[in-house]
Amino acid sequence: MVKAYLRYEPAISFGVIASPDGNITYDPSGRHLLAPALEKISIWDLKKGLSTKTFAPSTSRASHALAVTSVASSSSPSTSIASGHADGSIRLWDCERGTCEATLNGHKSAVTVLQYNPAGSFLASGGKDCDIIIWDVIGEAGLFRLRGHRDQVTDLVFIDSGKKLVTCSKDKFLRVWDLETQHCLQIVGGHRSEIWSLDVDPKGRFLVCGSADPELRFYHIRQEAGEEAENWSKWDVLKPFGEIQRQGKDRVATLRFNSLGSLLACQVAGRTVEIYRVLDETEAVRKAKRRINRKKKDKSLAKESTEGDLNGTIVDPVPSMEVTVSDVFKVLHVLRASKKIVSIAFSPLPSPKDSLASLSLSLNNNMLETYLIDANKASKIYSIELPGHRSVIRSVTLNPEGNLLLSTSHNAVKIWNPSTGMCLRTIESGYGLCSAFVPGNRYALVGTRTGSLEIVDVGSGTTIEGVEAHTGQIKSIVPIPDEDGSVSGNGFVTGADDNDVKFWEYQLVQRPGHDSKQLSVTNVRTLKMDDSVVSLCVSPDGKYVAVALLGDNKVKVFYLDTLKLFLSLHGHSLPVFCMDISSDGDLIVTGSADKTLKIWGLDFGDIHKTIFAHADSVMDVKFVKNTHYVFSVGKDRLVKYWDADKFELLLTLEGHHAEIWCLTVSSRGDFIVTGSHDRSIRRWDRTEEPFFLEEEKEKRLEEMFESDLDNADNRYAPPESVPEEGSVGLAGKKTKETVTATDAIIDALDTAEEETKRIEQQKEEERNGKGGVFQPNVLMRGMSPSEYVLHSVSSVPTNDLEQTLLALPFSDALKLMSYLKEWALIPGQVELVSRICTGLVQIHHNQLSATPSARPLLTTLKDTFYQRVKDCKDTIGFNLAAMDYIKELLVMKSDAPFRDADAKLKEIRMLLSKRADPTQVTERRKKKRQKTSAETQIKA
């Protein structure tokens, strides 16, 4: 009988607040902050410090390919959110319901930037494939692809009410695109290095872009298409305005205006954000006048000093009245964070009283911070850091009951609830490399990089004692079990790279200032080794201790009571990083930096099998209790499940985005927990679903074949030529889904054709008096042939329809076009039929022109479609006009006193911000003094 196993599947992941691959932004309401968390998007309530909702893609693909690289939210009244991923896909989410509305495939590599147009109906995306794609958010389909950049697109922004698009790239150029005519209007150069970000102020007056150059470049934006201003060429949209020297030397990472346009934030690739104050036209003109007056005084003084000199210099004429970039933008603050800043986002909501704006930061140490910016300083008001580690997770340990999880990193120990992912305690500590729970679950032990052994009180969340146990890094802490396999107070063993294996016992001591006794440890024995100890483990019956050494790559097994050598296991070509002994004491498995697992017999030390397990170093390995099933993790991001008796790979679990450092298995084997370099902790649960070994092998072969099929075009096709300047292409791309959809349409056409022939044959027999009872095809589910084909075509996602039709052979395309006339008479299918007809005519234009049998079909479709599309257009136009009329009636009848409250509130806040400006306050005081002095002179 074939043996069945139980499947393990991903359950929850926690510990990530904000991953460093994507940008943060606010949701459409402006109340919550969106932060990418590896393949998920977390919505944070900054005041409460809690994640209120999480968006995660439901797919079986590898999670590291779905890492969120860009996030955008619509500024329109809709609740749409877009996320770009590392595999080039874009997902549209409904923020209120938390559901994925559509998946858009078009980019061939990671999406780097997303931006909604002001109306929220279009979405522009840029990627590492150098392309920009415009998507119809409502229709959930790609419109067109813009080509022209020679390197990764780094940022983009809509201007002119969404009619034009400005993009920047690492190729050092800005491009202005006209979205109505779909061509490039202007190419702007001048930068000496890669351009990383740009933005436009809310009023659409200025565009600013930043690179690794020491200055920010500003441009004027043409306000109207027909504007013929002075020094403007006919087709130019951007005109240089000036430059401002930046404060820092690092390259620019992000540039953003706040919602009112009064502040500009320049985040550099470091720890600082430079905040500039944006003055309005009146203030800018006043500042320009003061600058010119100062120049006049300087020139008059210079003229007086040269009056007696025969060789006096010629004084330049007084400069004309012209507002420069320095008159509009001035440095307000330089905000310094504790760690490197990944991205920034201004809150779109009105700022609190006596402040200008609130700015949120995501840091590369897994933190979110929010600062309140006023005229005098920038102060931190919120910080989210508790639900995650600041650095790599080096060890994870479960207590025997499986209801507490302990994890260590470079400066903290955290206690988690593994069922919910909730952080219960955060305890400051040294750099913990290993950990273990003390029997009773009241205390825990942490071994640090400095060699100290820390005793942690789990209940109070404090470190009660630090013992200088070793002079080197402590690599392993293993409790000593009883003979029956249970862990009691027998003590524990530590191994470090100071060549010592030390045995410890627990004891309770009375410390001064404490009423009750507290735990302490005492070293009772020491085993000297010839080399650094990399790993160690104790057999479940407490009989043996196995020690892995660094220099000779050996594993030495000693008797625990006498410390005499029992076995020496040699065979690995690189150091052994991890090992474990089965519950029955029969097997010991070792994992090494040579990427292999070795299974040994513990009775004679004979090697049973060598398995090439991972594509990189094996970092941890654990037996499931009371079985010979083994879990292993490695630097290749994979968790693998093995049968140590049959030496077969059972499952491969994908999910982590970086190297996996540690692993722990529950005492019942119902779940495992892994910790990774990506700062995430993931729990994998055993399900009741059985699987068979042969089925899993076939599935892995199919996945391997499909991955090779995806890369076949890139592998054997000649490299693509450089696209033409400002060329336009199709938005979508060929995927497995489009190929499957094409096959489904072809099958539906063949089934419908056979059914049509059967119906005609039945009718012929009935005319001849030989007809019987007609038995329809059960696969068509009671639908007619036309309805069955329409159902198959309608099930194709809107974004994939173009690529699906592109893969359809010409003969099948003719069959599909024969149904279009009948479908066009259905009121709700006019748009779909029009898209199908237009796509097929564009794809097969030459073949249709050369096929005589297709001409009558095209003529019929032409007459039918024109009238149907016209009727549909008239209906939509009538409905829109009626809605506008109803809206006007409601506005006229409305007596709501707060109809314009939002606009008035913005005006009041703008006035308050002007009054809060210290420079304006001093100017008003000076004018007041001058006025009072003039009045006193007149009275005198």
CSV table of C-alpha atoms in Angstrom, one decimal, residues 751-767 771-777 780 782-788 819:
chain,number,residue,atom,x,y,z
A,751,THR,CA,-17.3,21.9,-28.8
A,752,ALA,CA,-19.8,24.4,-30.2
A,753,GLU,CA,-19.0,23.5,-33.8
A,754,GLU,CA,-19.6,19.8,-33.1
A,755,GLU,CA,-22.9,20.6,-31.3
A,756,THR,CA,-24.0,22.8,-34.2
A,757,LYS,CA,-23.4,19.9,-36.6
A,758,ARG,CA,-25.4,17.5,-34.3
A,759,ILE,CA,-28.3,20.0,-34.2
A,760,GLU,CA,-28.3,20.3,-38.0
A,761,GLN,CA,-28.2,16.6,-38.4
A,762,GLN,CA,-31.1,16.2,-35.9
A,763,LYS,CA,-33.1,18.7,-37.9
A,764,GLU,CA,-32.4,16.9,-41.1
A,765,GLU,CA,-33.5,13.6,-39.6
A,766,GLU,CA,-36.7,15.1,-38.3
A,767,ARG,CA,-37.5,16.4,-41.8
A,771,GLY,CA,-35.5,11.9,-35.8
A,772,GLY,CA,-35.4,10.6,-32.3
A,773,VAL,CA,-34.9,12.4,-29.0
A,774,PHE,CA,-32.0,14.8,-29.1
A,775,GLN,CA,-29.5,14.4,-26.3
A,776,PRO,CA,-27.6,17.7,-25.8
A,777,ASN,CA,-23.9,17.7,-24.8
A,780,MET,CA,-22.4,22.8,-22.4
A,782,GLY,CA,-27.8,23.4,-21.2
A,783,MET,CA,-26.5,26.4,-23.2
A,784,SER,CA,-26.7,26.9,-26.9
A,785,PRO,CA,-23.5,26.8,-28.9
A,786,SER,CA,-23.4,30.6,-29.2
A,787,GLU,CA,-24.1,31.1,-25.5
A,788,TYR,CA,-21.4,28.5,-24.6
A,819,TYR,CA,-20.6,34.7,-33.5
